[in-house]
Amino acid sequence: MQTYTLSAPAKINLDLEIIGDRPDGYHELVMILQSVALSDRLTLRPNGLEGFRLSCAHREVPTDDTNIAYRAAELMAAQFPQHFANFGGVDIDIEKNIPVAAGLAGGSSNGAAVLVGLDLIWNLGLTKSQLRDLGARLGSDVPFCIEGGTVIATGRGERLAPITPMESVPVILAKYDNLAVSTAWAYQTYRQRFGDTYKNFAETGKPKSAHSVPLVNAIFEKDLARIAGLLHNDLEKVVLPEYPRVANLLSGLKRAGGTASMMSGSGPTVFTLCESEEQARTIIEEVRNQIQDPHLQFWLTHLSNQGITIVN
Ligand code: C5P
C-alpha cells in the first residue's frame, strides 16, 4: 500500500456575513472563501495496525482525538469499517506551516487532507461531493478546504459555489504568535450583541447578503481597488474591540498602503492583498518599524486555486 503526501492549504475570508440563526445552534452565513498558497503537508503511511497515530513537531498541535485530523481518520474508519479492517490504519505526520488557531482553517484543512488521503489508500473511489459531505460532519470549513479556489459559501459554510479564481495575487498574513481567538466565542458574542439584526431570518427564510454580489463582480474584474472597499467581515465587530492589538495591526497595514486589508475568519490573523510582491515587502517593513513587537509574525504568500492536492 502506498504512502501519500498531501498539501493542505490555508484559507482567508474575503467576505464573512452572519445573516441568521440556525436550529442547529450554528449561524447562517454568506462568505467568500479564498485559498492561499501557504500550506501544511500531511504524510499518511499505512501502519498495518488497527488504529491511527498522529505526529506533529509543532508544540501547539495536539496529537490526540482533539485534533480534527485524528477525528477525520476515526470518521472514515466508522464509515468504512470493512476497508479499515482490510487495509488497517495509518500513521499521519503533519508538517505545520500554517499558524495555529489563526482563523486560517489550518486544522480544517488537515482534516480535509486525511479524508482525501484515506480515500486513496483504502481505494474507496469517493466523489468530491461525498468527501465534502463527510467533511461537513467534521467542521464548517472542511468542505471548502477539500475544494479550494475562490468560492461563495452559504449555509454553515458547507454549501459551495465556485467563482472566477483569483490566483497569484500576493497576500501578506500577519499574526501575533502569542494571541489566539476562540471561534465559538466570536460567534456567540456576535449573537449576543447583534442577534437582533438577523432575527427576521427565521420568519422570512430569505438570506440577505449586502456585500457578496458587488465583491464577486470586483473579483471577476480583478479590480483590487474595488475589492479593497468591499472586503467585509462581521466578526471584526466583536474581535477588534476585544483585541486592540489586532485592531492596531490592521490599521498599521492600512496606513502602510495595504488598503485591501481585513481580519480573516474569527481572527486573529489579518491579511493584505497587494499589487505586487515588492509592495508587499515594503508594507511588511513599514509595519515592522511601526509596531516593534517580537511576537508579530508575517507571511508573504499568494492566492491560489488549489484545494487538497497530492504531492507524491
Ligand atoms: O464548524 P466549526 O467546528 O469549525 O465551528 C467552530 C465554531 O464556530 C462552532 O462551534 C460555532 O460556535 C461557530 N460557528 C457558527 N456558525 C457557523 C460556523 C461556525 O456559529 N456557520
Short mmCIF file of C-alpha atoms and ligand atoms in Angstrom, two decimals:
data_model
loop_
_atom_site.label_atom_id
_atom_site.label_comp_id
_atom_site.label_asym_id
_atom_site.label_seq_id
_atom_site.Cartn_x
_atom_site.Cartn_y
_atom_site.Cartn_z
CA MET A 1 0.00 0.00 0.00
CA GLN A 2 1.23 3.41 -0.97
CA THR A 3 2.26 6.28 1.29
CA TYR A 4 0.75 9.61 0.28
CA THR A 5 1.93 13.16 0.97
CA LEU A 6 -0.76 15.80 0.58
CA SER A 7 -0.67 19.57 0.52
CA ALA A 8 -3.31 21.22 2.75
CA PRO A 9 -3.63 24.97 2.07
CA ALA A 10 -4.81 27.75 4.36
CA LYS A 11 -7.77 29.99 3.51
CA ILE A 12 -8.78 33.58 4.07
CA ASN A 13 -12.25 35.14 4.05
CA LEU A 14 -12.84 37.98 1.61
CA ASP A 15 -16.40 38.25 2.93
CA LEU A 16 -17.98 36.88 6.11
CA GLU A 17 -21.59 37.92 6.72
CA ILE A 18 -23.67 36.49 9.53
CA ILE A 19 -27.25 36.56 8.35
CA GLY A 20 -29.19 34.34 10.70
CA ASP A 21 -29.57 31.80 13.48
CA ARG A 22 -29.83 28.14 12.65
CA PRO A 23 -31.80 25.50 14.54
CA ASP A 24 -28.54 23.50 14.97
CA GLY A 25 -27.03 26.35 17.04
CA TYR A 26 -24.73 27.49 14.24
CA HIS A 27 -25.12 30.65 12.19
CA GLU A 28 -26.38 31.06 8.67
CA LEU A 29 -23.51 32.63 6.72
CA VAL A 30 -22.64 34.13 3.37
CA MET A 31 -18.90 34.04 2.81
CA ILE A 32 -16.38 34.37 0.04
CA LEU A 33 -13.56 31.97 0.81
CA GLN A 34 -10.17 32.06 -0.86
CA SER A 35 -7.32 29.54 -0.78
CA VAL A 36 -3.77 30.77 -0.27
CA ALA A 37 -0.55 29.01 -1.20
CA LEU A 38 0.73 28.73 2.40
CA SER A 39 0.13 25.04 3.15
CA ASP A 40 0.69 22.26 5.64
CA ARG A 41 1.98 18.89 4.43
CA LEU A 42 0.45 15.66 5.65
CA THR A 43 2.05 12.27 5.11
CA LEU A 44 -0.23 9.24 5.50
CA ARG A 45 1.67 5.98 5.86
CA PRO A 46 -0.20 2.64 6.15
CA ASN A 47 0.83 1.12 9.54
CA GLY A 48 -0.82 -2.31 9.41
CA LEU A 49 -2.39 -1.61 12.81
CA GLU A 50 -5.98 -1.37 13.96
CA GLY A 51 -5.64 2.32 14.70
CA PHE A 52 -4.23 5.70 13.82
CA ARG A 53 -1.18 7.53 15.15
CA LEU A 54 -0.70 11.23 14.73
CA SER A 55 2.59 13.12 14.96
CA CYS A 56 3.49 16.79 14.59
CA ALA A 57 6.67 18.61 15.58
CA HIS A 58 4.75 21.85 16.35
CA ARG A 59 4.27 22.01 20.12
CA GLU A 60 0.82 23.65 19.98
CA VAL A 61 -0.70 20.93 17.80
CA PRO A 62 -2.36 18.13 19.82
CA THR A 63 -1.82 14.58 18.59
CA ASP A 64 -4.89 13.01 20.22
CA ASP A 65 -8.55 13.00 19.24
CA THR A 66 -8.87 16.72 19.93
CA ASN A 67 -7.06 17.17 16.60
CA ILE A 68 -9.51 17.34 13.69
CA ALA A 69 -7.09 15.28 11.55
CA TYR A 70 -7.40 12.43 14.05
CA ARG A 71 -11.18 12.79 14.13
CA ALA A 72 -11.23 12.67 10.32
CA ALA A 73 -9.44 9.30 10.41
CA GLU A 74 -11.87 7.98 13.03
CA LEU A 75 -14.83 9.19 10.97
CA MET A 76 -13.50 7.31 7.92
CA ALA A 77 -12.98 4.14 9.99
CA ALA A 78 -16.55 4.36 11.32
CA GLN A 79 -17.98 5.00 7.84
CA PHE A 80 -15.97 2.28 6.09
CA PRO A 81 -15.37 -0.45 8.71
CA GLN A 82 -14.72 -3.16 6.11
CA HIS A 83 -11.98 -1.16 4.39
CA PHE A 84 -10.50 -0.23 7.76
CA ALA A 85 -10.45 -3.92 8.72
CA ASN A 86 -8.89 -4.95 5.39
CA PHE A 87 -6.30 -2.19 4.95
CA GLY A 88 -5.65 -1.18 8.58
CA GLY A 89 -4.83 2.26 9.98
CA VAL A 90 -2.27 4.88 9.02
CA ASP A 91 0.39 6.98 10.69
CA ILE A 92 -0.31 10.64 9.97
CA ASP A 93 2.50 13.17 10.20
CA ILE A 94 1.65 16.87 9.98
CA GLU A 95 4.28 19.37 8.86
CA LYS A 96 2.75 22.55 10.29
CA ASN A 97 3.39 25.71 8.29
CA ILE A 98 0.00 27.42 8.74
CA PRO A 99 -0.24 29.38 12.01
CA VAL A 100 -2.35 27.60 14.63
CA ALA A 101 -5.70 28.95 15.96
CA ALA A 102 -5.40 31.78 13.49
CA GLY A 103 -8.67 31.97 11.51
CA LEU A 104 -6.90 30.41 8.51
CA ALA A 105 -8.62 26.98 8.66
CA GLY A 106 -5.32 25.17 9.19
CA GLY A 107 -6.97 22.45 11.31
CA SER A 108 -9.91 22.08 8.92
CA SER A 109 -7.50 21.74 6.01
CA ASN A 110 -5.61 18.96 7.83
CA GLY A 111 -8.92 17.15 8.41
CA ALA A 112 -9.75 17.54 4.72
CA ALA A 113 -6.36 16.06 3.73
CA VAL A 114 -6.93 12.98 5.91
CA LEU A 115 -10.30 12.33 4.23
CA VAL A 116 -8.73 12.63 0.77
CA GLY A 117 -5.69 10.52 1.79
CA LEU A 118 -7.69 7.65 3.30
CA ASP A 119 -9.98 7.63 0.25
CA LEU A 120 -6.84 6.98 -1.84
CA ILE A 121 -5.16 4.47 0.50
CA TRP A 122 -8.34 2.45 1.04
CA ASN A 123 -9.30 2.59 -2.66
CA LEU A 124 -12.74 3.94 -1.83
CA GLY A 125 -13.23 5.95 -5.03
CA LEU A 126 -15.36 8.59 -3.26
CA THR A 127 -16.60 11.54 -5.31
CA LYS A 128 -15.72 15.12 -4.35
CA SER A 129 -19.33 15.56 -3.26
CA GLN A 130 -19.16 12.51 -0.95
CA LEU A 131 -15.89 13.79 0.51
CA ARG A 132 -17.45 17.22 1.08
CA ASP A 133 -20.44 15.64 2.87
CA LEU A 134 -18.09 13.75 5.18
CA GLY A 135 -16.07 16.93 5.68
CA ALA A 136 -19.16 18.90 6.75
CA ARG A 137 -19.52 16.47 9.68
CA LEU A 138 -16.06 17.46 10.92
CA GLY A 139 -16.28 21.24 10.64
CA SER A 140 -17.90 24.04 8.66
CA ASP A 141 -14.73 24.92 6.69
CA VAL A 142 -13.70 21.35 5.79
CA PRO A 143 -15.78 21.05 2.56
CA PHE A 144 -14.18 24.25 1.24
CA CYS A 145 -10.70 23.02 2.18
CA ILE A 146 -11.25 19.89 0.03
CA GLU A 147 -12.34 22.05 -2.92
CA GLY A 148 -10.15 25.17 -2.69
CA GLY A 149 -10.11 28.17 -5.03
CA THR A 150 -12.40 31.20 -4.78
CA VAL A 151 -15.85 30.18 -3.61
CA ILE A 152 -19.13 31.61 -2.28
CA ALA A 153 -20.05 29.54 0.77
CA THR A 154 -23.51 29.59 2.34
CA GLY A 155 -25.39 27.62 4.99
CA ARG A 156 -22.97 26.82 7.81
CA GLY A 157 -20.25 27.40 5.24
CA GLU A 158 -20.59 23.97 3.64
CA ARG A 159 -22.69 24.88 0.56
CA LEU A 160 -20.20 25.94 -2.09
CA ALA A 161 -20.42 27.75 -5.42
CA PRO A 162 -17.08 28.37 -7.16
CA ILE A 163 -16.47 31.78 -8.76
CA THR A 164 -13.70 33.17 -11.00
CA PRO A 165 -10.47 32.22 -9.24
CA MET A 166 -8.11 34.98 -8.08
CA GLU A 167 -4.77 33.25 -8.49
CA SER A 168 -1.30 34.71 -7.95
CA VAL A 169 -2.30 37.91 -6.10
CA PRO A 170 0.39 38.43 -3.42
CA VAL A 171 -1.00 38.39 0.10
CA ILE A 172 0.51 39.29 3.46
CA LEU A 173 -0.68 37.34 6.51
CA ALA A 174 0.14 38.88 9.88
CA LYS A 175 -0.41 37.50 13.36
CA TYR A 176 0.90 37.74 16.89
CA ASP A 177 2.23 34.32 17.88
CA ASN A 178 1.01 34.80 21.47
CA LEU A 179 -2.59 35.62 20.56
CA ALA A 180 -5.44 33.22 19.76
CA VAL A 181 -9.19 33.85 19.38
CA SER A 182 -11.84 31.20 20.02
CA THR A 183 -14.15 30.90 17.01
CA ALA A 184 -17.04 29.76 19.22
CA TRP A 185 -16.53 32.81 21.48
CA ALA A 186 -16.54 35.17 18.47
CA TYR A 187 -19.82 33.78 17.07
CA GLN A 188 -21.53 33.63 20.48
CA THR A 189 -20.53 37.20 21.27
CA TYR A 190 -21.77 38.33 17.88
CA ARG A 191 -25.11 36.64 18.56
CA GLN A 192 -25.40 38.36 21.97
CA ARG A 193 -24.60 41.81 20.61
CA PHE A 194 -26.01 41.80 17.10
CA GLY A 195 -28.50 38.89 17.06
CA ASP A 196 -31.38 41.37 16.78
CA THR A 197 -30.23 42.33 13.29
CA TYR A 198 -30.96 38.88 11.91
CA LYS A 199 -33.96 37.78 13.95
CA ASN A 200 -36.21 38.12 10.88
CA PHE A 201 -34.28 35.46 9.06
CA ALA A 202 -36.16 32.61 10.80
CA GLU A 203 -39.52 34.05 9.65
CA THR A 204 -38.72 35.02 6.09
CA GLY A 205 -36.10 32.35 5.39
CA LYS A 206 -34.55 34.79 2.94
CA PRO A 207 -30.84 35.23 3.50
CA LYS A 208 -29.64 38.77 2.86
CA SER A 209 -26.10 39.46 1.80
CA ALA A 210 -25.18 43.06 1.22
CA HIS A 211 -21.56 42.58 0.20
CA SER A 212 -21.09 39.35 -1.71
CA VAL A 213 -22.60 40.33 -5.10
CA PRO A 214 -20.58 43.54 -5.67
CA LEU A 215 -17.49 41.77 -4.34
CA VAL A 216 -17.94 38.86 -6.77
CA ASN A 217 -18.12 41.42 -9.61
CA ALA A 218 -14.97 43.18 -8.42
CA ILE A 219 -13.20 39.79 -8.15
CA PHE A 220 -14.35 38.92 -11.68
CA GLU A 221 -12.80 42.16 -12.92
CA LYS A 222 -9.68 41.62 -10.78
CA ASP A 223 -10.11 45.21 -9.58
CA LEU A 224 -8.04 45.37 -6.39
CA ALA A 225 -9.07 48.95 -5.55
CA ARG A 226 -12.77 47.99 -5.60
CA ILE A 227 -12.11 44.70 -3.80
CA ALA A 228 -10.38 46.74 -1.08
CA GLY A 229 -13.54 48.77 -0.50
CA LEU A 230 -15.81 45.73 -0.45
CA LEU A 231 -13.93 43.34 1.86
CA HIS A 232 -16.21 42.65 4.81
CA ASN A 233 -16.08 40.56 7.97
CA ASP A 234 -18.90 40.84 10.55
CA LEU A 235 -16.71 39.20 13.20
CA GLU A 236 -14.41 42.25 13.20
CA LYS A 237 -17.20 44.00 15.15
CA VAL A 238 -16.64 41.74 18.15
CA VAL A 239 -12.99 40.71 17.81
CA LEU A 240 -11.37 44.11 17.17
CA PRO A 241 -12.76 45.89 20.27
CA GLU A 242 -11.78 42.92 22.47
CA TYR A 243 -8.30 42.55 20.94
CA PRO A 244 -6.90 46.08 20.39
CA ARG A 245 -3.56 44.66 19.21
CA VAL A 246 -5.35 43.10 16.23
CA ALA A 247 -7.18 46.38 15.52
CA ASN A 248 -3.88 48.23 15.72
CA LEU A 249 -2.16 45.77 13.39
CA LEU A 250 -4.98 46.13 10.88
CA SER A 251 -4.81 49.93 10.88
CA GLY A 252 -0.99 49.71 10.70
CA LEU A 253 -1.24 47.65 7.49
CA LYS A 254 -3.74 50.13 6.02
CA ARG A 255 -1.55 53.09 6.97
CA ALA A 256 1.39 51.42 5.26
CA GLY A 257 -0.56 51.37 1.99
CA GLY A 258 -2.28 47.99 2.28
CA THR A 259 -5.80 49.24 1.65
CA ALA A 260 -7.12 45.73 0.87
CA SER A 261 -6.68 44.59 4.47
CA MET A 262 -9.06 42.67 6.74
CA MET A 263 -9.21 40.15 9.56
CA SER A 264 -9.61 36.55 8.33
CA GLY A 265 -12.42 34.42 9.82
CA SER A 266 -12.62 34.84 13.59
CA GLY A 267 -9.03 36.13 13.63
CA PRO A 268 -6.60 36.98 14.97
CA THR A 269 -4.78 36.79 11.60
CA VAL A 270 -5.15 39.84 9.39
CA PHE A 271 -4.32 39.86 5.69
CA THR A 272 -3.48 42.39 2.98
CA LEU A 273 -3.93 41.77 -0.75
CA CYS A 274 -1.12 43.51 -2.65
CA GLU A 275 -0.47 44.78 -6.17
CA SER A 276 2.99 43.21 -6.24
CA GLU A 277 5.49 41.33 -4.06
CA GLU A 278 7.58 44.47 -3.94
CA GLN A 279 4.67 46.44 -2.48
CA ALA A 280 4.07 43.59 0.00
CA ARG A 281 7.70 43.67 1.21
CA THR A 282 7.56 47.46 1.65
CA ILE A 283 4.34 47.19 3.69
CA ILE A 284 5.79 44.46 5.92
CA GLU A 285 8.92 46.50 6.54
CA GLU A 286 6.92 49.60 7.40
CA VAL A 287 4.59 47.78 9.81
CA ARG A 288 7.57 46.06 11.47
CA ASN A 289 9.01 49.52 12.12
CA GLN A 290 5.69 50.90 13.35
CA ILE A 291 4.92 48.01 15.72
CA GLN A 292 8.09 46.74 17.27
CA ASP A 293 6.89 43.51 18.85
CA PRO A 294 8.91 40.26 18.68
CA HIS A 295 5.64 38.29 18.71
CA LEU A 296 4.43 39.83 15.47
CA GLN A 297 4.87 37.44 12.54
CA PHE A 298 4.40 37.92 8.80
CA TRP A 299 4.00 35.52 5.92
CA LEU A 300 4.24 36.60 2.31
CA THR A 301 2.31 34.17 0.14
CA HIS A 302 -0.17 34.41 -2.74
CA LEU A 303 -3.74 33.48 -3.53
CA SER A 304 -4.19 30.05 -5.04
CA ASN A 305 -6.91 27.99 -6.72
CA GLN A 306 -5.86 24.69 -5.14
CA GLY A 307 -7.65 22.65 -2.52
CA ILE A 308 -6.11 19.43 -1.18
CA THR A 309 -3.56 18.15 -3.69
CA ILE A 310 -1.33 15.09 -3.85
CA VAL A 311 2.38 15.97 -3.58
CA ASN A 312 3.53 12.36 -4.02
O1 C5P B 1 -17.77 24.11 12.38
P1 C5P B 1 -16.64 24.51 13.27
O2 C5P B 1 -16.37 23.49 14.34
O3 C5P B 1 -15.42 24.90 12.54
O4 C5P B 1 -17.14 25.82 14.02
C1 C5P B 1 -16.48 26.33 15.17
C2 C5P B 1 -17.45 27.17 15.98
O5 C5P B 1 -17.82 28.33 15.23
C3 C5P B 1 -18.77 26.49 16.26
O6 C5P B 1 -18.71 25.80 17.49
C4 C5P B 1 -19.74 27.64 16.35
O7 C5P B 1 -19.70 28.21 17.64
C5 C5P B 1 -19.18 28.65 15.39
N1 C5P B 1 -19.86 28.64 14.06
C6 C5P B 1 -21.14 29.17 13.96
N2 C5P B 1 -21.75 29.16 12.73
C7 C5P B 1 -21.12 28.68 11.63
C8 C5P B 1 -19.81 28.17 11.74
C9 C5P B 1 -19.20 28.17 12.97
O8 C5P B 1 -21.73 29.61 14.94
N3 C5P B 1 -21.76 28.70 10.47
#
